[in-house]
Amino acid sequence: MNQRIQLASVDDQRNAEARETVRQRISWPSNLTPANVTYHSRGHALLIGSADDVYPAARALQGRGLASLTLLVTDKGNEPVDTLGFSEPLVSQTLTREQLGQLCINGYLGAFSVQLDDGDVPLNLARALIERDGFDLILDLAVTTHSKRWELPPPGYVVMQWQDVEQRGETLESFVGLVGEFDKPRYFQVNSDLCAHSTSGNIGCTRCLDVCPADAISSIQGRIESRIEIDPYLCQGVGSCTSACPTGAIEFRLPETRRQQDTLSTWLGAYREAGGQVPVVRFITHDSQDAERAAGVVTAGHVLDAPLEDLGAAGHDQWLTALAAGAAEVRIQLHPNMPARLSAFLTDQVTQAHALLDALGHDRARIQLINVADTAARDALPAHTPLTAVPLSLPEPEKRARLNRVLARLAELGTPNGERVAMPTGAAYGAIQVDSGACTLCHACVSNCPTPALKSGGKTPALSFLEADCVQCGLCEQACPESAITLMPGFLATDARETRHICHEEAAFECINCGKPFATVSTVATIKEKLANHPYFAGEAMIRLEMCEDCRVKDVWKTMIRDPNAQLKV
């Protein structure tokens, strides 16, 4: 199915017409989430940086509608600022380089907390300097970083280089515009029932925490367990969290991830019906797409654009879906000024996709990143024909089940190597190894597993495992009281991955009174060993451990009837 394409047989005009047919028939799902996050900014601004940068910036901002200007400068500068000429209140405070490094800034537009942690009690600078609880917006001109500088700053926090004359006017104009009331969508929702982050006091999956460039995701410690929370005021819709989440616990509210997958499959089917050939799906941000249109860019006819809020909103599961639904290639169009964690996330996702394609017998070149100005790579014809022309149906609502269906389709279309393939660190693929000599079938692992990967044997004392559902969160390994479980990361490119197998099983121990099976032989032996010196089970009472829960209670009452004082001896 990995046939090389014959270049002479591709009609670009025909492809462009087929693409236009798709656009007219089927719309890409939009983010229709109602705006329910509101920022209130009264215009109390804080400027941070050297005096030679901050004072000219303050002069440029005066008289432009800000409520007040507070300057934190790291030196005295060449010229002192003339505060008499300002139309709004102005306060200037000099900080040493050491104090600048001790600044702790948190918050967002309309609610920034700025504290100086250079003593036993942190100093609230807004309260100290302008008698307010916080600042509304911050202009960061500091070359030396303080203790909190975001990779992707929250709304209201603007970073600029004053010496960049070309960007100076535009940046200041947008800064003074951050006064008033602003609304935005609440992009994501969290389903704690699907989350693999924590259970029974153990911490498992932290993938969403690791990839969020806005630091909008937190692990909140509850009475026993921790839970994931997304701060809607810090979240900027990058989407890497929903792509990194292996269980679907975090997803876009609208459009949902599954709607994007379904639309991809429908698009490719409609493109084929309209006579299109060798479709290439390009994932691109709305902003980049708008910039191309404004510049009059017309892409090659075989390129179908899937517009996203940001590139993190589609990970390797979406890219592989496109290939399994009939795309010849998938291209991810990078854009300028990407946060470092988003760039690292996309690189990791591509590495995972390539490892899976290799394992399933497909050319890894079918998925590639496209650099910002690389128009040749953007419009190039794919090297291979599509893997299939058969529509892909994904009826399951669960993210993992849909991904497994996609992988199964790619396995059918390729030649899996039949081995366990190494995946990047943190990938949600792998198995577990159970030490039969240590496992007592207590099933603590089953109760802590956030997916159906681990199950008990029902009426038979056994532990079964389905690798396709394992997300390598490690909660089973941590929950096992006998340390009998070890994670085995890696993707298994055989049918065994989708076959449930028995990890460990034992004969049931039957109650010595009624004969009912109630535990395993090893469990009873372990409990007898651990309670051998317990006074409650001293002497003949030890045989109670060989009774089921009902018979054990009956035996206790019989003993109390025969000897009422017996309970006082315990």
Coordinates of C-alpha atoms in Angstrom, one line a residue:
M1 CA 0.0 0.0 0.0
N2 CA 3.1 2.3 0.0
Q3 CA 3.2 2.8 -3.7
R4 CA 5.2 5.6 -5.2
I5 CA 3.2 8.3 -6.9
Q6 CA 3.3 8.9 -10.6
L7 CA 3.8 12.7 -10.9
A8 CA 2.5 13.0 -14.5
S9 CA -0.9 11.6 -13.5
V10 CA -1.8 14.4 -11.0
D11 CA -4.1 17.2 -12.3
D12 CA -3.7 20.2 -9.9
Q13 CA -6.7 22.0 -11.4
R14 CA -8.9 19.0 -10.8
N15 CA -7.6 18.7 -7.3
A16 CA -8.3 22.4 -6.6
E17 CA -11.9 22.0 -7.9
A18 CA -12.4 18.9 -5.6
R19 CA -11.0 20.9 -2.7
E20 CA -13.5 23.7 -3.3
T21 CA -16.3 21.2 -3.5
V22 CA -15.3 19.9 -0.1
R23 CA -15.2 23.5 1.4
Q24 CA -18.7 24.2 0.1
R25 CA -20.2 21.0 1.3
I26 CA -18.6 20.5 4.7
S27 CA -17.5 23.2 7.1
W28 CA -14.6 22.6 9.5
P29 CA -16.0 22.6 13.1
S30 CA -15.6 26.0 14.8
N31 CA -15.1 26.9 18.4
L32 CA -18.6 28.0 19.3
T33 CA -18.1 28.0 23.0
P34 CA -19.9 31.0 24.5
A35 CA -17.7 33.7 26.0
N36 CA -18.0 33.0 29.7
V37 CA -14.6 34.2 31.0
T38 CA -14.5 38.0 31.6
Y39 CA -11.6 40.2 32.4
H40 CA -12.0 43.6 34.0
S41 CA -9.2 46.1 33.6
R42 CA -9.2 49.6 35.0
G43 CA -5.9 50.6 33.5
H44 CA -3.5 50.6 36.4
A45 CA -0.3 49.7 34.6
L46 CA 3.1 48.5 35.9
L47 CA 6.3 49.0 33.9
I48 CA 9.4 46.9 34.7
G49 CA 12.9 47.4 33.3
S50 CA 15.9 49.7 33.2
A51 CA 15.4 53.4 33.7
D52 CA 16.6 54.1 30.1
D53 CA 13.8 51.9 28.8
V54 CA 11.0 52.4 31.3
Y55 CA 11.1 56.3 31.4
P56 CA 10.7 56.8 27.7
A57 CA 8.0 54.1 27.6
A58 CA 6.2 55.9 30.4
R59 CA 6.4 59.2 28.5
A60 CA 5.0 57.5 25.4
L61 CA 2.1 56.1 27.4
Q62 CA 1.1 59.2 29.3
G63 CA -2.2 60.8 28.3
R64 CA -3.4 57.6 26.5
G65 CA -6.2 56.6 28.9
L66 CA -4.3 54.6 31.6
A67 CA -5.5 55.1 35.2
S68 CA -2.0 55.1 36.7
L69 CA 1.6 54.3 35.8
T70 CA 3.9 52.5 38.3
L71 CA 7.6 52.2 37.3
L72 CA 9.9 49.5 38.7
V73 CA 13.4 50.5 37.5
T74 CA 16.6 48.6 38.0
D75 CA 18.9 51.7 38.0
K76 CA 18.8 55.5 38.2
G77 CA 19.3 55.9 34.4
N78 CA 20.9 58.9 32.6
E79 CA 17.9 61.2 33.0
P80 CA 15.3 61.3 35.8
V81 CA 11.7 61.3 34.6
D82 CA 9.8 64.5 34.8
T83 CA 6.6 63.4 36.7
L84 CA 5.1 66.9 36.6
G85 CA 4.2 66.5 32.9
F86 CA 2.1 63.4 33.4
S87 CA -1.7 63.5 33.2
E88 CA -2.1 60.3 35.3
P89 CA -0.7 59.4 38.7
L90 CA 2.9 58.1 38.4
V91 CA 5.0 56.3 41.0
S92 CA 8.6 55.3 40.5
Q93 CA 10.5 52.7 42.6
T94 CA 14.1 51.6 42.1
L95 CA 15.0 47.9 42.6
T96 CA 18.4 46.3 42.7
R97 CA 19.1 43.5 40.3
E98 CA 18.8 41.1 43.3
Q99 CA 15.4 42.4 44.1
L100 CA 14.3 42.2 40.5
G101 CA 15.1 38.5 40.7
Q102 CA 12.9 38.2 43.8
L103 CA 9.8 39.6 42.1
C104 CA 7.0 37.1 42.1
I105 CA 4.2 37.9 39.6
N106 CA 1.0 35.9 39.2
G107 CA -2.4 36.6 37.7
Y108 CA -3.9 37.9 34.5
L109 CA -5.4 41.0 32.9
G110 CA -7.2 43.0 35.7
A111 CA -5.8 40.9 38.5
F112 CA -2.0 40.8 38.7
S113 CA -0.3 40.1 42.0
V114 CA 3.2 41.5 42.3
Q115 CA 5.2 40.6 45.4
L116 CA 8.7 41.2 46.5
D117 CA 10.0 38.2 48.4
D118 CA 13.1 39.6 50.0
G119 CA 12.1 39.1 53.6
D120 CA 10.1 37.0 56.0
V121 CA 6.8 38.6 54.8
P122 CA 6.3 39.1 51.0
L123 CA 5.7 42.8 50.2
N124 CA 2.6 43.5 48.0
L125 CA 3.9 46.2 45.7
A126 CA 0.5 47.3 44.5
R127 CA -0.7 47.8 48.0
A128 CA 2.5 49.6 49.0
L129 CA 2.9 51.9 46.0
I130 CA -0.7 52.7 44.8
E131 CA -2.9 51.3 47.6
R132 CA -4.6 48.7 45.5
D133 CA -4.7 44.9 45.7
G134 CA -3.0 44.4 42.3
F135 CA -2.2 45.8 38.9
D136 CA -4.4 45.6 35.8
L137 CA -1.7 45.2 33.2
I138 CA 2.1 44.9 33.0
L139 CA 4.7 46.0 30.4
D140 CA 7.8 44.0 30.9
L141 CA 10.9 45.7 29.5
A142 CA 13.4 44.0 31.7
V143 CA 16.4 42.3 30.2
T144 CA 17.2 40.4 33.4
T145 CA 14.3 38.1 34.2
H146 CA 12.5 38.1 37.4
S147 CA 11.3 35.0 39.2
K148 CA 8.1 34.7 37.1
R149 CA 8.3 35.2 33.4
W150 CA 5.8 33.1 31.4
E151 CA 6.7 31.2 28.3
L152 CA 3.3 32.1 27.0
P153 CA 2.3 35.3 29.0
P154 CA -1.3 35.6 30.2
P155 CA -3.6 38.3 28.8
G156 CA -2.5 41.7 30.0
Y157 CA 1.2 40.8 30.4
V158 CA 3.1 42.3 27.5
V159 CA 6.8 41.7 26.9
M160 CA 8.8 44.0 24.5
Q161 CA 12.2 45.3 23.7
W162 CA 12.1 49.1 23.8
Q163 CA 15.0 49.2 21.3
D164 CA 12.9 47.5 18.7
V165 CA 11.7 50.7 17.1
E166 CA 9.6 48.9 14.4
Q167 CA 7.4 47.0 16.9
R168 CA 7.4 49.8 19.5
G169 CA 4.4 51.7 18.3
E170 CA 2.2 48.7 17.6
T171 CA 3.0 47.1 21.0
L172 CA 2.2 50.3 22.9
E173 CA -1.0 50.7 20.9
S174 CA -2.2 47.2 21.9
F175 CA -1.1 47.8 25.5
V176 CA -3.2 50.9 26.0
G177 CA -6.1 49.1 24.4
L178 CA -6.2 46.6 27.4
V179 CA -8.5 48.8 29.4
G180 CA -12.2 47.9 29.9
E181 CA -14.1 44.6 29.9
F182 CA -13.0 41.7 27.7
D183 CA -14.6 38.3 27.1
K184 CA -13.2 35.0 25.8
P185 CA -14.3 31.3 25.7
R186 CA -13.7 28.7 28.3
Y187 CA -11.8 26.5 25.9
F188 CA -11.5 23.2 27.7
Q189 CA -13.3 20.9 30.1
V190 CA -12.0 18.2 32.4
N191 CA -13.7 14.9 33.0
S192 CA -12.2 13.7 36.3
D193 CA -13.7 10.3 35.9
L194 CA -11.4 9.6 32.9
C195 CA -8.3 11.4 34.4
A196 CA -5.3 9.2 35.1
H197 CA -3.5 11.8 37.2
S198 CA -4.1 10.5 40.7
T199 CA -5.9 7.9 42.7
S200 CA -5.5 6.6 46.3
G201 CA -3.0 9.3 47.0
N202 CA -0.6 8.3 44.2
I203 CA 0.4 10.5 41.3
G204 CA 0.3 9.0 37.9
C205 CA 0.0 10.8 34.5
T206 CA 1.3 14.4 34.4
R207 CA 1.3 14.9 30.6
C208 CA -1.0 17.9 30.5
L209 CA 1.0 19.6 33.2
D210 CA 4.2 19.1 31.3
V211 CA 3.1 20.5 28.0
C212 CA 1.0 23.6 28.9
P213 CA 3.1 26.7 27.8
A214 CA 0.7 29.1 29.7
D215 CA 1.1 27.3 33.0
A216 CA -2.7 27.2 33.2
I217 CA -3.0 23.7 34.5
S218 CA -2.5 22.8 38.2
S219 CA -2.5 19.7 40.3
I220 CA -4.8 20.4 43.2
Q221 CA -4.4 18.3 46.3
G222 CA -7.7 17.1 47.8
R223 CA -8.2 15.3 51.1
I224 CA -6.9 12.1 49.6
E225 CA -6.4 12.5 45.9
S226 CA -5.1 15.2 43.6
R227 CA -7.1 16.5 40.7
I228 CA -6.3 18.5 37.5
E229 CA -7.7 22.0 37.2
I230 CA -7.4 24.4 34.3
D231 CA -7.4 28.2 35.1
P232 CA -9.7 29.6 32.4
Y233 CA -8.2 33.1 32.9
L234 CA -4.7 31.8 32.0
C235 CA -5.7 29.2 29.4
Q236 CA -5.2 30.5 25.8
G237 CA -6.4 27.6 23.8
V238 CA -3.1 26.2 22.7
G239 CA -4.6 22.7 22.9
S240 CA -1.4 20.7 23.7
C241 CA -3.1 19.4 26.9
T242 CA -6.0 17.8 25.0
S243 CA -3.6 16.2 22.5
A244 CA -1.3 14.9 25.3
C245 CA -4.1 13.5 27.4
P246 CA -4.2 9.8 26.6
T247 CA -7.7 9.1 28.0
G248 CA -9.7 12.1 26.7
A249 CA -10.1 13.5 30.2
I250 CA -9.3 17.0 28.8
E251 CA -10.9 18.1 25.5
F252 CA -12.1 21.1 23.7
R253 CA -15.6 22.0 24.7
L254 CA -16.5 23.0 21.1
P255 CA -15.5 21.6 18.8
E256 CA -14.7 18.3 20.4
T257 CA -11.7 16.3 19.3
R258 CA -13.9 13.6 17.9
R259 CA -15.7 16.1 15.7
Q260 CA -12.4 17.1 14.2
Q261 CA -11.6 13.5 13.5
D262 CA -15.0 12.8 11.9
T263 CA -14.7 15.9 9.8
L264 CA -11.3 14.8 8.5
S265 CA -12.6 11.5 7.4
T266 CA -15.7 13.1 5.8
W267 CA -13.6 15.7 4.0
L268 CA -11.3 13.0 2.5
G269 CA -14.3 11.0 1.3
A270 CA -15.9 14.0 -0.3
Y271 CA -12.6 15.0 -1.9
R272 CA -12.3 11.5 -3.5
E273 CA -15.9 11.6 -4.7
A274 CA -15.3 15.0 -6.4
G275 CA -12.4 13.5 -8.4
G276 CA -9.5 14.7 -6.2
Q277 CA -6.2 12.9 -6.1
V278 CA -3.4 12.4 -3.6
P279 CA -4.9 14.6 -0.8
V280 CA -2.5 16.2 1.7
V281 CA -4.0 17.4 5.0
R282 CA -2.2 20.4 6.3
F283 CA -2.8 21.4 10.0
I284 CA -2.5 25.2 10.3
T285 CA -3.6 27.9 12.8
H286 CA -6.4 30.2 11.9
D287 CA -4.0 33.2 12.2
S288 CA -1.5 31.6 9.8
Q289 CA -4.3 30.8 7.3
D290 CA -5.6 34.4 7.5
A291 CA -2.1 35.8 6.9
E292 CA -1.7 33.6 3.8
R293 CA -5.0 34.7 2.4
A294 CA -4.2 38.4 3.1
A295 CA -0.9 37.9 1.2
G296 CA -2.7 36.3 -1.7
V297 CA -1.2 32.9 -1.2
V298 CA -2.9 30.1 -3.1
T299 CA -1.7 26.6 -2.1
A300 CA -1.5 23.6 -4.4
G301 CA -4.9 22.0 -5.2
H302 CA -4.1 18.8 -3.4
V303 CA -3.5 20.5 0.0
L304 CA -6.5 20.5 2.3
D305 CA -6.2 22.8 5.3
A306 CA -7.5 21.8 8.7
P307 CA -7.5 25.2 10.7
L308 CA -6.9 25.1 14.4
E309 CA -6.9 27.5 17.3
D310 CA -3.3 26.5 17.7
L311 CA -1.2 23.5 16.5
G312 CA -1.4 21.8 19.9
A313 CA -5.1 21.1 19.3
A314 CA -4.2 18.2 17.0
G315 CA -1.7 15.5 18.0
H316 CA -0.4 12.3 16.5
D317 CA -3.8 10.6 16.9
Q318 CA -5.4 13.2 14.6
W319 CA -2.6 13.0 12.1
L320 CA -2.8 9.2 12.0
T321 CA -6.5 9.5 11.6
A322 CA -6.0 11.5 8.4
L323 CA -3.7 8.8 7.0
A324 CA -6.1 6.0 7.9
A325 CA -8.9 7.9 6.2
G326 CA -7.1 8.2 2.9
A327 CA -4.7 11.2 3.1
A328 CA -1.5 10.6 1.3
E329 CA 0.5 12.8 3.7
V330 CA 0.0 15.0 6.7
R331 CA 1.9 18.3 7.1
I332 CA 2.0 20.5 10.2
Q333 CA 2.6 24.2 9.3
L334 CA 4.7 25.8 11.9
H335 CA 4.3 29.5 12.7
P336 CA 6.5 32.3 14.1
N337 CA 7.0 32.9 17.8
M338 CA 5.9 29.5 18.9
P339 CA 6.3 28.8 22.7
A340 CA 9.2 26.5 23.4
R341 CA 7.0 23.9 25.1
L342 CA 4.7 23.8 22.1
S343 CA 7.6 23.3 19.7
A344 CA 8.9 20.6 22.0
F345 CA 5.5 19.0 22.2
L346 CA 5.0 18.9 18.4
T347 CA 8.5 17.5 17.9
D348 CA 7.7 14.7 20.4
Q349 CA 4.3 14.0 18.8
V350 CA 6.0 13.7 15.4
T351 CA 8.6 11.4 16.9
Q352 CA 5.8 9.2 18.3
A353 CA 4.0 9.2 14.9
H354 CA 7.1 8.2 13.1
A355 CA 7.8 5.3 15.5
L356 CA 4.3 4.1 15.0
L357 CA 4.5 4.3 11.3
D358 CA 7.8 2.5 11.3
A359 CA 6.3 -0.3 13.5
L360 CA 3.2 -0.7 11.2
G361 CA 5.2 -0.7 8.0
H362 CA 4.6 2.8 6.6
D363 CA 6.9 5.5 5.4
R364 CA 7.5 8.0 8.2
A365 CA 7.7 10.8 5.6
R366 CA 3.9 10.7 5.4
I367 CA 3.9 13.0 8.5
Q368 CA 6.2 16.0 8.6
L369 CA 6.6 19.5 10.1
I370 CA 6.7 22.4 7.6
N371 CA 8.9 25.4 8.4
V372 CA 7.4 28.9 8.3
A373 CA 8.8 30.0 4.9
D374 CA 9.1 26.6 3.2
T375 CA 6.6 27.0 0.4
A376 CA 8.1 24.2 -1.6
A377 CA 7.6 21.6 1.1
R378 CA 4.1 23.0 1.7
D379 CA 2.9 22.6 -1.9
A380 CA 5.0 19.5 -2.9
L381 CA 3.3 16.5 -4.2
P382 CA 3.4 13.6 -1.8
A383 CA 5.9 10.8 -2.4
H384 CA 3.3 8.0 -2.0
T385 CA -0.2 7.4 -3.0
P386 CA -2.9 7.3 -0.2
L387 CA -3.0 4.1 1.8
T388 CA -6.7 3.6 1.2
A389 CA -9.8 4.9 -0.5
V390 CA -12.2 3.2 2.0
P391 CA -13.9 5.6 4.4
L392 CA -13.0 5.4 8.0
S393 CA -15.7 5.1 10.6
L394 CA -15.0 5.9 14.3
P395 CA -18.2 5.2 16.2
E396 CA -16.6 5.0 19.6
P397 CA -16.9 8.1 21.8
E398 CA -13.8 7.4 23.8
K399 CA -10.5 8.9 22.7
R400 CA -8.4 5.7 23.3
A401 CA -10.9 3.4 21.6
R402 CA -10.9 5.7 18.5
L403 CA -7.1 5.7 18.4
N404 CA -7.0 1.9 18.7
R405 CA -9.3 1.7 15.7
V406 CA -7.0 4.0 13.7
L407 CA -4.0 2.0 14.6
A408 CA -5.8 -1.2 13.7
R409 CA -6.6 0.2 10.3
L410 CA -3.0 1.3 9.7
A411 CA -1.9 -2.2 10.7
E412 CA -4.2 -3.7 8.1
L413 CA -2.9 -1.4 5.4
G414 CA 0.8 -2.0 6.3
T415 CA 3.2 -4.8 7.3
P416 CA 3.7 -4.6 11.1
N417 CA 7.1 -5.7 12.2
G418 CA 5.7 -7.9 15.1
E419 CA 8.1 -6.4 17.7
R420 CA 7.8 -4.1 20.7
V421 CA 9.1 -0.8 19.4
A422 CA 10.7 1.8 21.6
M423 CA 8.7 5.0 22.0
P424 CA 9.7 8.5 23.3
T425 CA 9.8 8.8 27.0
G426 CA 6.3 9.5 28.3
A427 CA 4.4 8.0 25.4
A428 CA 1.2 6.3 26.4
Y429 CA 2.0 2.9 24.9
G430 CA 3.2 -0.1 26.7
A431 CA 2.4 -3.2 28.9
I432 CA 3.0 -4.3 32.4
Q433 CA 5.0 -7.3 33.8
V434 CA 3.5 -9.1 36.8
D435 CA 5.6 -11.1 39.2
S436 CA 3.5 -14.1 39.8
G437 CA 5.5 -15.1 42.8
A438 CA 4.7 -11.8 44.6
C439 CA 1.2 -11.1 43.3
T440 CA -1.6 -12.0 45.7
L441 CA -4.4 -11.0 43.4
C442 CA -5.6 -8.3 45.9
H443 CA -6.7 -6.3 42.8
A444 CA -5.5 -3.0 44.2
C445 CA -4.1 -2.4 40.7
V446 CA -7.5 -3.0 39.1
S447 CA -9.3 -0.5 41.4
N448 CA -6.6 2.2 40.6
C449 CA -6.4 1.7 36.9
P450 CA -8.2 4.6 35.2
T451 CA -8.9 2.6 32.0
P452 CA -10.2 -0.9 31.3
A453 CA -6.7 -2.2 30.8
L454 CA -6.7 -4.2 34.1
K455 CA -9.6 -6.4 35.1
S456 CA -10.2 -9.1 37.7
G457 CA -11.2 -12.6 36.7
G458 CA -14.7 -12.3 38.0
K459 CA -15.6 -15.6 39.8
T460 CA -12.1 -16.9 39.1
P461 CA -9.1 -15.4 41.0
A462 CA -7.2 -13.9 38.1
L463 CA -5.8 -10.6 36.8
S464 CA -6.2 -9.9 33.1
F465 CA -4.6 -7.2 31.0
L466 CA -5.4 -5.5 27.6
E467 CA -2.4 -3.6 26.3
A468 CA -4.3 -1.5 23.9
D469 CA -6.0 0.3 26.8
C470 CA -2.9 0.9 28.9
V471 CA -1.7 4.5 29.0
Q472 CA 1.4 3.9 31.1
C473 CA 0.3 6.2 33.9
G474 CA 2.0 4.0 36.5
L475 CA -0.9 4.1 39.1
C476 CA -1.1 0.3 39.1
E477 CA 2.7 0.0 39.8
Q478 CA 2.4 2.5 42.7
A479 CA -0.8 0.9 44.2
C480 CA 0.6 -2.7 44.3
P481 CA 1.3 -3.5 47.9
E482 CA 3.7 -6.3 46.9
S483 CA 5.6 -4.3 44.3
A484 CA 4.7 -7.0 41.8
I485 CA 4.0 -4.8 38.8
T486 CA 6.6 -3.2 36.5
L487 CA 5.8 -1.0 33.5
M488 CA 7.0 -2.1 30.1
P489 CA 6.9 0.9 27.8
G490 CA 6.8 0.5 24.0
F491 CA 4.4 -0.1 21.2
L492 CA 3.7 -3.8 20.4
A493 CA 3.1 -4.1 16.7
T494 CA 1.1 -7.4 16.8
D495 CA -2.5 -8.5 17.3
A496 CA -1.6 -9.5 20.9
R497 CA -1.8 -5.8 21.7
E498 CA -5.6 -6.0 21.3
T499 CA -6.0 -9.4 22.9
R500 CA -6.8 -9.6 26.7
H501 CA -4.5 -12.1 28.4
I502 CA -4.2 -13.5 31.9
C503 CA -1.2 -12.0 33.8
H504 CA -1.7 -14.2 36.9
E505 CA -4.3 -16.6 38.3
E506 CA -4.5 -19.0 41.2
A507 CA -6.8 -21.6 42.6
A508 CA -9.5 -20.2 45.0
F509 CA -9.3 -20.9 48.7
E510 CA -12.5 -22.4 49.9
C511 CA -14.0 -21.7 53.4
I512 CA -13.3 -24.5 55.7
N513 CA -16.9 -24.3 57.1
C514 CA -19.2 -23.7 54.1
G515 CA -16.9 -24.3 51.2
K516 CA -17.4 -20.9 49.6
P517 CA -14.4 -19.6 47.6
F518 CA -13.5 -16.2 49.1
A519 CA -9.8 -15.6 48.4
T520 CA -6.7 -17.1 46.9
V521 CA -4.4 -19.6 48.5
S522 CA -1.5 -17.1 48.5
T523 CA -3.7 -14.4 50.0
V524 CA -4.7 -16.5 52.9
A525 CA -1.2 -17.7 53.5
T526 CA 0.2 -14.1 53.4
I527 CA -2.5 -12.9 55.9
K528 CA -1.8 -15.8 58.3
E529 CA 1.9 -15.0 58.2
K530 CA 1.3 -11.3 58.9
L531 CA -1.2 -11.9 61.7
A532 CA 0.5 -14.8 63.3
N533 CA 1.3 -12.8 66.5
H534 CA -2.0 -10.9 66.7
P535 CA -3.8 -11.7 69.9
Y536 CA -7.2 -11.7 68.2
F537 CA -6.1 -14.7 66.1
A538 CA -4.1 -16.5 68.9
G539 CA -4.4 -20.2 69.4
E540 CA -7.3 -21.9 67.8
A541 CA -8.7 -18.5 66.6
M542 CA -6.1 -18.6 63.7
I543 CA -8.5 -20.9 61.8
R544 CA -10.8 -18.0 61.4
L545 CA -8.5 -16.7 58.7
E546 CA -9.5 -19.8 56.7
M547 CA -13.2 -18.9 56.9
C548 CA -15.2 -16.6 54.6
E549 CA -16.5 -13.3 56.1
D550 CA -19.8 -14.8 57.1
C551 CA -18.5 -17.9 58.8
R552 CA -15.8 -15.8 60.6
V553 CA -18.4 -13.6 62.2
K554 CA -20.5 -16.7 63.2
D555 CA -17.5 -18.3 64.9
V556 CA -16.7 -15.1 66.8
W557 CA -20.3 -15.0 68.2
K558 CA -20.2 -18.7 69.1
T559 CA -17.0 -18.1 71.1
M560 CA -18.5 -15.1 72.9
I561 CA -21.6 -17.2 73.9
R562 CA -19.4 -20.0 75.3
D563 CA -17.1 -17.6 77.1
P564 CA -18.4 -14.0 77.4
N565 CA -15.2 -12.9 79.0
A566 CA -13.1 -14.0 76.0
Q567 CA -13.4 -10.7 74.3
L568 CA -11.8 -9.0 77.3
K569 CA -8.7 -11.0 76.8
V570 CA -7.9 -9.5 73.3

